[in-house]
């Protein structure tokens, strides 16, 4: 998917923090008032770990339905959620075999809690799954499963986790776009375009020359970050305005 908005705003991994998401959308609205309209992109991880995954999914789903120029990319945590709903015993190929979505490290139980399913990580999985099927709106699952895995705009490619070097974006495997670290984070050469991604938590947005990581650890008590990409320039959007983000 490709667009040519005047500028593209990219928001990092949200992880159930609706309050933080509304806050960065306010920053974007203020910046648009000064610089003109642009497209707003979210690199995924709407759910897990934070307190209001349901609220985040509904806020973004309803906003797009109401005509907001928002892009939401598919991510590993969002796919883990929908896979569990399809089959609670299914195993995502990107997840360690000793973990499941309901393991506290992943945070699926907190997500189901936001839908009214209590203590999901501590009860028999069949009962939890039955309650989840009754509690989670089908339109939320449809929204998450139908998200694109990548987006190209303003000379950059936006994905959740990263890309496999040497493979065109159209030919990338979904598992890599949602999960990759090794082979991507340590790649020092150029990609086909600047890659903007989340998935790997750091303290603040960082420009590495060939990629920009915007996962600033909202899942672990950090802030939710938003950058602006415009005509090859990258800016970290703060409450004081645009701050250039350079390699």
XYZ file of N, CA and C in Angstrom:
741
model
N 0.851 -1.189 0.000
C 0.000 0.000 0.000
C 0.884 1.235 0.000
N 0.520 2.234 -0.795
C 1.359 3.421 -0.906
C 0.491 4.660 -1.001
N 0.890 5.723 -0.296
C 0.201 7.002 -0.394
C 1.224 8.116 -0.485
N 0.758 9.329 -0.749
C 1.667 10.465 -0.884
C 1.137 11.675 -0.121
N 0.739 11.477 1.160
C 0.314 12.590 1.992
C 1.470 13.552 2.193
N 1.139 14.813 2.508
C 2.170 15.820 2.722
C 3.168 15.360 3.777
N 2.679 14.782 4.869
C 3.559 14.201 5.866
C 2.872 12.988 6.465
N 3.686 12.064 6.962
C 3.171 10.859 7.581
C 3.565 10.851 9.047
N 2.591 10.680 9.904
C 2.826 10.559 11.339
C 2.816 9.070 11.683
N 3.831 8.601 12.389
C 3.910 7.194 12.760
C 3.965 7.073 14.278
N 3.038 6.281 14.801
C 2.880 6.099 16.247
C 3.352 4.699 16.624
N 4.110 4.597 17.700
C 4.695 3.334 18.118
C 3.726 2.370 18.765
N 4.272 1.325 19.374
C 3.505 0.234 19.962
C 2.667 0.752 21.130
N 1.356 0.512 21.086
C 0.403 1.138 22.015
C 0.170 0.282 23.256
N -0.016 -0.998 23.081
C -0.179 -1.954 24.180
C -1.244 -1.537 25.203
N -2.432 -1.256 24.719
C -3.557 -1.057 25.620
C -3.602 0.261 26.358
N -2.778 1.237 25.949
C -2.736 2.523 26.649
C -3.533 3.574 25.870
N -4.846 3.564 26.064
C -5.714 4.494 25.344
C -5.420 5.941 25.721
N -5.093 6.177 26.985
C -4.798 7.547 27.408
C -3.572 8.095 26.679
N -2.541 7.267 26.553
C -1.349 7.706 25.822
C -1.645 7.914 24.346
N -2.475 7.063 23.776
C -2.828 7.189 22.357
C -3.573 8.488 22.099
N -4.527 8.799 22.945
C -5.248 10.074 22.789
C -4.290 11.256 22.923
N -3.313 11.119 23.805
C -2.341 12.196 23.994
C -1.505 12.444 22.757
N -1.013 11.387 22.113
C -0.203 11.612 20.913
C -1.076 12.055 19.744
N -2.329 11.626 19.699
C -3.226 12.143 18.662
C -3.446 13.647 18.841
N -3.454 14.109 20.083
C -3.546 15.556 20.327
C -2.303 16.273 19.799
N -1.119 15.676 20.004
C 0.111 16.263 19.458
C 0.041 16.346 17.935
N -0.476 15.284 17.320
C -0.598 15.257 15.861
C -1.561 16.350 15.393
N -2.680 16.497 16.078
C -3.652 17.523 15.687
C -3.036 18.919 15.781
N -2.262 19.165 16.830
C -1.600 20.467 16.964
C -0.595 20.684 15.836
N 0.152 19.621 15.470
C 1.144 19.758 14.401
C 0.460 19.977 13.057
N -0.647 19.286 12.827
C -1.384 19.482 11.571
C -1.927 20.901 11.465
N -2.296 21.487 12.595
C -2.793 22.871 12.568
C -1.714 23.822 12.074
N -0.436 23.466 12.301
C 0.665 24.312 11.857
C 1.188 23.945 10.472
N 1.148 22.652 10.140
C 1.824 22.185 8.925
C 0.886 21.598 7.874
N -0.391 21.520 8.146
C -1.326 20.953 7.182
C -1.610 19.490 7.467
N -2.633 18.985 6.815
C -3.100 17.629 7.074
C -2.081 16.596 6.628
N -2.067 15.464 7.307
C -1.219 14.340 6.952
C -1.904 13.052 7.342
N -1.277 11.956 6.987
C -1.823 10.643 7.326
C -1.201 10.158 8.629
N -1.995 9.484 9.443
C -1.539 8.986 10.741
C -1.469 7.462 10.674
N -0.287 6.934 10.952
C -0.056 5.496 10.879
C 0.332 4.964 12.251
N -0.166 3.763 12.569
C 0.127 3.100 13.836
C 0.814 1.773 13.505
N 1.982 1.509 14.120
C 2.741 0.314 13.741
C 2.271 -0.953 14.456
N 1.141 -0.889 15.145
C 0.547 -2.098 15.702
C 0.796 -2.287 17.180
N 0.577 -3.530 17.640
C 0.557 -3.850 19.069
C -0.456 -2.962 19.779
N -1.696 -3.051 19.327
C -2.781 -2.332 19.981
C -3.063 -2.927 21.346
N -2.863 -4.244 21.485
C -3.322 -4.969 22.673
C -2.149 -5.493 23.498
N -2.519 -6.037 24.688
C -1.629 -6.761 25.614
C -0.848 -5.823 26.525
N -0.734 -6.262 27.770
C 0.078 -5.646 28.822
C -0.567 -4.400 29.430
N -1.077 -3.472 28.629
C -1.682 -2.258 29.159
C -3.129 -2.461 29.571
N -3.747 -1.448 30.202
C -5.031 -1.627 30.876
C -6.276 -1.611 29.996
N -6.213 -1.069 28.781
C -7.457 -0.875 28.027
C -7.298 -1.250 26.561
N -6.946 -2.511 26.317
C -6.822 -2.976 24.932
C -8.141 -2.833 24.183
N -9.231 -3.176 24.842
C -10.530 -3.045 24.182
C -10.768 -1.595 23.742
N -10.463 -0.652 24.618
C -10.671 0.754 24.292
C -9.822 1.212 23.124
N -8.574 0.727 23.059
C -7.688 1.103 21.951
C -8.231 0.573 20.632
N -8.612 -0.717 20.607
C -9.127 -1.300 19.366
C -10.377 -0.562 18.911
N -11.293 -0.282 19.843
C -12.539 0.385 19.466
C -12.286 1.814 18.997
N -11.391 2.522 19.661
C -11.077 3.900 19.285
C -10.540 3.971 17.855
N -9.626 3.082 17.515
C -9.041 3.101 16.176
C -10.023 2.563 15.141
N -10.728 1.493 15.479
C -11.711 0.933 14.544
C -12.790 1.966 14.221
N -13.319 2.612 15.251
C -14.397 3.571 15.037
C -13.894 4.807 14.311
N -12.681 5.239 14.620
C -12.124 6.405 13.937
C -11.999 6.181 12.446
N -11.493 5.014 12.060
C -11.377 4.697 10.637
C -12.754 4.587 10.000
N -13.696 3.969 10.722
C -15.062 3.857 10.199
C -15.694 5.227 9.992
N -15.300 6.185 10.820
C -15.846 7.547 10.719
C -15.112 8.395 9.691
N -14.104 7.822 9.023
C -13.440 8.528 7.940
C -12.097 9.133 8.270
N -11.555 8.854 9.454
C -10.218 9.371 9.772
C -9.174 8.733 8.839
N -8.193 9.537 8.423
C -7.128 9.049 7.542
C -6.056 8.379 8.393
N -6.432 7.231 8.949
C -5.556 6.475 9.837
C -5.226 5.127 9.209
N -3.983 4.719 9.352
C -3.541 3.384 8.970
C -3.149 2.650 10.250
N -3.579 1.412 10.391
C -3.171 0.564 11.514
C -2.570 -0.705 10.932
N -1.313 -0.975 11.267
C -0.637 -2.151 10.736
C -0.848 -3.369 11.633
N -0.759 -4.533 11.028
C -0.853 -5.787 11.774
C 0.449 -6.019 12.538
N 0.325 -6.599 13.725
C 1.499 -6.862 14.566
C 1.401 -8.250 15.174
N 2.494 -8.654 15.823
C 2.510 -9.995 16.421
C 1.525 -10.121 17.575
N 1.455 -9.137 18.461
C 0.534 -9.250 19.593
C -0.922 -9.260 19.128
N -1.240 -8.434 18.147
C -2.613 -8.409 17.648
C -2.955 -9.733 16.972
N -1.990 -10.338 16.272
C -2.229 -11.641 15.646
C -2.355 -12.744 16.692
N -1.562 -12.678 17.767
C -1.697 -13.660 18.840
C -3.117 -13.649 19.415
N -3.674 -12.482 19.578
C -5.043 -12.319 20.081
C -6.038 -13.018 19.155
N -5.977 -12.695 17.873
C -6.964 -13.277 16.951
C -6.738 -14.775 16.755
N -5.483 -15.222 16.816
C -5.219 -16.658 16.720
C -5.821 -17.410 17.900
N -5.680 -16.849 19.102
C -6.281 -17.474 20.285
C -7.790 -17.574 20.135
N -8.389 -16.527 19.618
C -9.848 -16.542 19.464
C -10.291 -17.595 18.448
N -9.481 -17.819 17.418
C -9.778 -18.863 16.430
C -9.545 -20.259 16.993
N -8.449 -20.413 17.725
C -8.063 -21.725 18.253
C -7.167 -21.508 19.460
N -7.668 -21.729 20.672
C -6.873 -21.430 21.867
C -5.624 -22.285 22.009
N -5.522 -23.356 21.253
C -4.340 -24.220 21.319
C -3.371 -23.985 20.164
N -3.700 -23.038 19.281
C -2.826 -22.754 18.144
C -1.515 -22.144 18.626
N -0.436 -22.402 17.886
C 0.883 -21.891 18.241
C 1.398 -20.994 17.131
N 1.662 -19.738 17.462
C 2.214 -18.814 16.475
C 3.671 -19.192 16.219
N 4.088 -19.317 14.950
C 5.469 -19.715 14.652
C 6.515 -18.743 15.169
N 6.124 -17.513 15.464
C 7.094 -16.546 15.966
C 7.283 -16.579 17.470
N 6.455 -17.368 18.159
C 6.478 -17.370 19.628
C 7.247 -18.570 20.156
N 8.036 -18.359 21.184
C 8.748 -19.457 21.825
C 7.779 -20.562 22.237
N 8.190 -21.805 22.065
C 7.293 -22.932 22.296
C 6.872 -23.064 23.753
N 7.654 -22.493 24.677
C 7.305 -22.600 26.089
C 6.379 -21.484 26.555
N 5.970 -20.608 25.651
C 5.080 -19.503 25.991
C 3.752 -19.632 25.258
N 2.738 -19.006 25.820
C 1.450 -18.877 25.142
C 0.988 -17.434 25.283
N -0.033 -17.067 24.513
C -0.525 -15.685 24.563
C -0.995 -15.298 25.966
N -1.501 -16.267 26.725
C -2.006 -15.971 28.063
C -0.910 -15.920 29.123
N 0.334 -16.235 28.764
C 1.431 -16.131 29.714
C 1.601 -14.665 30.125
N 1.858 -14.399 31.402
C 2.009 -13.004 31.844
C 3.044 -12.202 31.052
N 4.073 -12.853 30.505
C 5.056 -12.123 29.710
C 4.440 -11.515 28.449
N 3.424 -12.181 27.911
C 2.781 -11.690 26.689
C 1.638 -10.736 26.992
N 0.903 -10.998 28.056
C -0.132 -10.055 28.481
C -1.512 -10.302 27.916
N -1.748 -11.484 27.342
C -3.073 -11.755 26.799
C -4.169 -11.767 27.845
N -3.828 -12.206 29.051
C -4.826 -12.212 30.112
C -5.318 -10.816 30.448
N -4.413 -9.841 30.413
C -4.805 -8.452 30.667
C -5.734 -7.961 29.553
N -5.440 -8.361 28.323
C -6.308 -7.976 27.205
C -7.709 -8.524 27.406
N -7.830 -9.814 27.715
C -9.162 -10.389 27.921
C -9.848 -9.747 29.123
N -9.070 -9.360 30.131
C -9.656 -8.659 31.262
C -10.341 -7.367 30.846
N -9.777 -6.682 29.856
C -10.390 -5.431 29.392
C -11.718 -5.684 28.680
N -11.945 -6.914 28.246
C -13.218 -7.299 27.640
C -14.174 -7.942 28.644
N -13.768 -7.981 29.909
C -14.638 -8.521 30.942
C -14.445 -9.983 31.251
N -13.342 -10.584 30.781
C -13.033 -11.980 31.088
C -11.964 -11.980 32.179
N -12.318 -12.327 33.423
C -11.383 -12.166 34.536
C -10.394 -13.317 34.657
N -9.221 -13.006 35.185
C -8.218 -14.018 35.569
C -7.960 -15.039 34.457
N -7.838 -14.574 33.248
C -7.751 -15.487 32.103
C -6.488 -16.324 32.118
N -5.440 -15.835 32.761
C -4.184 -16.576 32.777
C -4.138 -17.645 33.862
N -5.159 -17.691 34.706
C -5.133 -18.565 35.882
C -6.267 -19.585 35.913
N -6.980 -19.753 34.805
C -8.120 -20.665 34.790
C -8.031 -21.611 33.594
N -8.798 -22.695 33.592
C -8.770 -23.637 32.463
C -9.035 -22.930 31.142
N -8.206 -23.256 30.145
C -8.221 -22.517 28.887
C -9.545 -22.666 28.141
N -10.185 -23.822 28.238
C -11.446 -24.024 27.518
C -12.521 -23.079 28.035
N -12.593 -22.911 29.339
C -13.598 -22.013 29.915
C -13.290 -20.564 29.564
N -12.010 -20.200 29.645
C -11.606 -18.836 29.284
C -11.960 -18.551 27.827
N -11.671 -19.507 26.954
C -11.955 -19.305 25.529
C -13.450 -19.134 25.287
N -14.265 -19.940 25.944
C -15.707 -19.820 25.771
C -16.203 -18.449 26.224
N -15.688 -17.970 27.337
C -16.079 -16.640 27.817
C -15.587 -15.551 26.864
N -14.380 -15.741 26.314
C -13.837 -14.747 25.383
C -14.682 -14.665 24.117
N -15.122 -15.813 23.611
C -15.962 -15.814 22.409
C -17.247 -15.025 22.639
N -17.761 -15.082 23.868
C -18.994 -14.349 24.175
C -18.740 -12.869 24.427
N -17.503 -12.522 24.826
C -17.222 -11.160 25.268
C -16.600 -10.257 24.211
N -15.804 -10.836 23.308
C -15.058 -10.007 22.347
C -15.911 -9.781 21.105
N -16.192 -8.526 20.746
C -17.011 -8.260 19.557
C -16.343 -8.775 18.282
N -17.136 -9.379 17.410
C -16.592 -9.898 16.161
C -15.984 -8.786 15.317
N -16.540 -7.570 15.410
C -15.987 -6.483 14.595
C -14.571 -6.119 15.050
N -14.227 -6.368 16.300
C -12.856 -6.138 16.746
C -11.911 -7.158 16.124
N -12.329 -8.418 16.103
C -11.496 -9.459 15.499
C -11.356 -9.238 14.000
N -12.444 -8.866 13.346
C -12.393 -8.593 11.902
C -11.458 -7.430 11.612
N -11.513 -6.409 12.455
C -10.647 -5.242 12.281
C -9.176 -5.649 12.382
N -8.826 -6.425 13.405
C -7.432 -6.792 13.615
C -6.910 -7.724 12.530
N -7.723 -8.676 12.090
C -7.238 -9.630 11.092
C -7.117 -8.993 9.710
N -7.821 -7.907 9.467
C -7.810 -7.294 8.130
C -6.777 -6.181 7.984
N -5.940 -5.978 8.991
C -4.951 -4.899 8.907
C -3.863 -5.240 7.893
N -3.344 -4.240 7.174
C -2.204 -4.465 6.270
C -0.932 -4.712 7.064
N 0.030 -5.373 6.436
C 1.289 -5.686 7.124
C 2.381 -4.659 6.860
N 2.190 -3.789 5.879
C 3.190 -2.754 5.596
C 2.525 -1.593 4.870
N 3.226 -0.467 4.842
C 2.714 0.732 4.176
C 3.907 1.549 3.703
N 3.810 2.080 2.502
C 4.891 2.910 1.950
C 4.380 4.335 1.761
N 5.132 5.298 2.264
C 4.762 6.705 2.108
C 5.971 7.576 2.401
N 6.070 8.709 1.713
C 7.118 9.704 1.972
C 8.521 9.103 1.989
N 8.759 8.194 1.052
C 10.093 7.625 0.914
C 10.467 6.620 1.975
N 9.514 6.215 2.803
C 9.780 5.255 3.872
C 8.815 4.083 3.759
N 9.216 2.962 4.340
C 8.348 1.794 4.461
C 8.081 1.574 5.946
N 6.821 1.446 6.286
C 6.396 1.293 7.668
C 5.937 -0.149 7.890
N 6.474 -0.792 8.913
C 6.114 -2.169 9.260
C 6.085 -2.268 10.784
N 5.601 -3.400 11.291
C 5.603 -3.546 12.742
C 6.989 -3.879 13.278
N 7.568 -4.985 12.815
C 8.812 -5.467 13.418
C 10.050 -5.141 12.593
N 9.960 -5.290 11.275
C 11.110 -5.087 10.411
C 10.967 -5.886 9.139
N 12.055 -6.020 8.398
C 12.038 -6.724 7.118
C 13.250 -7.647 7.031
N 13.146 -8.626 6.157
C 14.276 -9.506 5.850
C 15.118 -8.823 4.773
N 16.388 -8.505 5.049
C 17.212 -7.794 4.066
C 17.279 -8.530 2.736
N 17.279 -7.755 1.647
C 17.439 -8.313 0.313
C 16.171 -8.822 -0.327
N 15.033 -8.683 0.348
C 13.753 -9.137 -0.195
C 12.848 -7.926 -0.361
N 12.243 -7.777 -1.544
C 11.343 -6.651 -1.790
C 10.169 -6.694 -0.816
N 9.687 -5.528 -0.451
C 8.630 -5.463 0.560
C 7.405 -6.282 0.139
N 7.119 -6.305 -1.155
C 5.948 -7.064 -1.629
C 6.115 -8.566 -1.435
N 7.349 -9.024 -1.288
C 7.635 -10.454 -1.176
C 8.004 -10.886 0.243
N 7.929 -9.969 1.202
C 8.277 -10.302 2.580
C 7.256 -11.269 3.185
N 7.728 -12.164 4.028
C 6.849 -13.083 4.750
C 6.194 -12.353 5.924
N 4.908 -12.629 6.141
C 4.211 -11.972 7.248
C 4.901 -12.247 8.580
N 5.393 -13.458 8.782
C 6.054 -13.768 10.050
C 7.230 -12.838 10.310
N 7.999 -12.504 9.264
C 9.112 -11.573 9.437
C 8.609 -10.159 9.733
N 7.622 -9.699 8.993
C 7.114 -8.344 9.186
C 6.569 -8.141 10.596
N 6.106 -9.232 11.227
C 5.501 -9.146 12.553
C 6.455 -9.494 13.694
N 7.542 -10.241 13.399
C 8.353 -10.794 14.471
C 9.860 -10.539 14.366
N 10.385 -10.224 13.206
C 11.843 -10.288 12.988
C 12.616 -9.380 13.947
N 13.737 -9.883 14.417
C 14.748 -9.085 15.102
C 16.122 -9.433 14.528
N 16.571 -10.665 14.774
C 17.873 -11.086 14.273
C 17.894 -11.058 12.747
N 18.922 -10.459 12.189
C 19.019 -10.324 10.745
C 18.495 -8.989 10.248
N 17.673 -8.333 11.062
C 17.168 -7.002 10.710
C 17.824 -5.932 11.575
N 17.714 -6.075 12.886
C 18.263 -5.055 13.781
C 19.774 -4.916 13.637
N 20.448 -6.030 13.286
C 21.911 -5.984 13.160
C 22.381 -5.745 11.726
N 21.444 -5.463 10.811
C 21.817 -5.216 9.414
C 22.260 -3.763 9.267
N 23.480 -3.550 8.795
C 24.029 -2.200 8.704
C 23.942 -1.597 7.310
N 23.617 -2.398 6.319
C 23.517 -1.881 4.964
C 22.162 -1.235 4.706
N 21.991 -0.677 3.518
C 20.721 -0.032 3.193
C 19.614 -1.048 2.936
N 18.396 -0.631 3.176
C 17.216 -1.358 2.740
C 16.683 -0.667 1.483
N 15.596 -1.163 0.927
C 15.065 -0.529 -0.281
C 14.501 0.860 0.005
N 14.248 1.145 1.258
C 13.809 2.468 1.710
C 14.086 2.541 3.204
N 13.971 3.715 3.779
C 14.058 3.846 5.224
C 12.937 3.022 5.858
N 13.277 2.154 6.817
C 12.280 1.319 7.472
C 11.907 1.953 8.808
N 10.624 2.208 9.007
C 10.106 2.719 10.281
C 9.352 1.573 10.948
N 9.732 1.258 12.199
C 9.198 0.058 12.841
C 9.085 0.247 14.341
N 8.424 -0.707 14.977
C 8.362 -0.801 16.427
C 8.904 -2.148 16.861
N 8.156 -2.826 17.761
C 8.378 -4.219 18.148
C 9.506 -4.431 19.144
N 10.594 -3.705 19.019
C 11.734 -3.867 19.915
C 11.817 -2.638 20.812
N 11.511 -2.834 22.088
C 11.357 -1.705 23.005
C 12.702 -1.051 23.327
N 12.736 0.276 23.194
C 13.889 1.093 23.569
C 13.353 2.293 24.356
N 14.228 3.195 24.771
C 13.780 4.285 25.643
C 13.115 5.429 24.887
N 13.571 5.688 23.662
C 13.061 6.818 22.885
C 13.269 6.515 21.406
N 12.522 7.159 20.517
C 12.722 6.917 19.085
C 14.176 7.102 18.693
N 14.670 6.218 17.837
C 16.084 6.235 17.460
C 16.220 6.038 15.957
N 17.020 6.898 15.333
C 17.303 6.827 13.895
C 18.658 6.154 13.716
N 18.675 5.024 13.007
C 19.911 4.263 12.821
C 20.499 4.434 11.422
N 19.936 5.342 10.645
C 20.432 5.559 9.286
C 19.617 4.800 8.255
N 19.474 3.486 8.451
C 18.684 2.679 7.523
C 17.301 2.327 8.069
N 17.080 2.627 9.355
C 15.799 2.332 9.980
C 15.568 3.283 11.152
N 14.305 3.424 11.548
C 13.927 4.230 12.710
C 13.031 3.373 13.598
N 13.453 3.172 14.840
C 12.662 2.415 15.808
C 11.849 3.384 16.652
N 10.524 3.197 16.689
C 9.655 4.126 17.419
C 8.920 3.460 18.579
N 9.357 2.256 18.996
C 8.762 1.610 20.169
C 9.487 2.104 21.411
N 8.901 3.073 22.087
C 9.554 3.681 23.248
C 9.033 3.103 24.567
N 8.647 1.836 24.554
C 8.381 1.061 25.776
C 7.105 1.458 26.509
N 6.067 1.854 25.781
C 4.784 2.118 26.447
C 4.297 0.889 27.208
N 4.645 -0.305 26.726
C 4.225 -1.540 27.386
C 4.836 -1.689 28.766
N 5.940 -0.989 29.019
C 6.687 -1.162 30.266
C 6.763 0.132 31.075
N 5.809 1.014 30.877
C 5.778 2.255 31.633
C 6.418 3.440 30.949
N 6.924 3.243 29.738
C 7.518 4.345 28.983
C 6.456 5.152 28.248
N 6.875 6.175 27.517
C 5.927 6.988 26.759
C 5.525 6.309 25.458
N 4.469 6.787 24.872
C 4.098 6.416 23.506
C 4.621 7.512 22.596
N 5.368 7.126 21.575
C 6.027 8.119 20.729
C 5.384 8.227 19.360
N 5.534 9.401 18.766
C 5.083 9.646 17.398
C 6.175 10.432 16.681
N 6.449 10.030 15.447
C 7.395 10.760 14.620
C 6.666 11.316 13.399
N 7.307 12.248 12.726
C 6.806 12.800 11.469
C 7.841 12.507 10.391
N 7.404 11.957 9.283
C 8.272 11.742 8.124
C 7.764 12.644 7.006
N 8.643 13.516 6.526
C 8.237 14.479 5.496
C 9.428 14.809 4.609
N 9.309 14.509 3.325
C 10.333 14.837 2.333
C 11.715 14.368 2.767
N 11.792 13.142 3.260
C 13.071 12.571 3.640
C 13.558 12.955 5.019
N 12.909 13.895 5.660
C 13.287 14.313 7.016
C 12.433 13.556 8.038
N 13.026 13.297 9.204
C 12.321 12.621 10.290
C 12.386 13.505 11.533
N 11.239 13.661 12.186
C 11.155 14.474 13.395
C 10.462 13.684 14.494
N 10.944 13.836 15.720
C 10.234 13.330 16.889
C 9.260 14.421 17.314
N 7.977 14.084 17.388
C 6.963 15.074 17.738
C 6.782 15.084 19.250
N 7.054 16.223 19.871
C 6.968 16.357 21.324
C 5.982 17.460 21.678
N 5.768 17.637 22.984
C 4.853 18.714 23.408
C 5.435 20.091 23.137
N 6.712 20.135 22.736
C 7.334 21.404 22.357
C 7.449 21.533 20.829
N 6.862 20.600 20.096
C 6.893 20.644 18.646
C 7.838 19.607 18.057
N 8.261 19.846 16.818
C 9.105 18.891 16.093
C 10.564 19.013 16.535
N 11.171 17.863 16.809
C 12.592 17.798 17.121
C 13.247 16.908 16.063
N 14.213 17.421 15.289
C 14.834 16.598 14.250
C 15.402 15.300 14.826
N 15.155 14.189 14.111
C 15.663 12.890 14.513
C 16.615 12.440 13.416
N 17.906 12.407 13.753
C 18.920 12.124 12.735
C 19.761 10.920 13.151
N 20.393 10.246 12.177
C 21.237 9.091 12.509
C 22.369 9.465 13.473
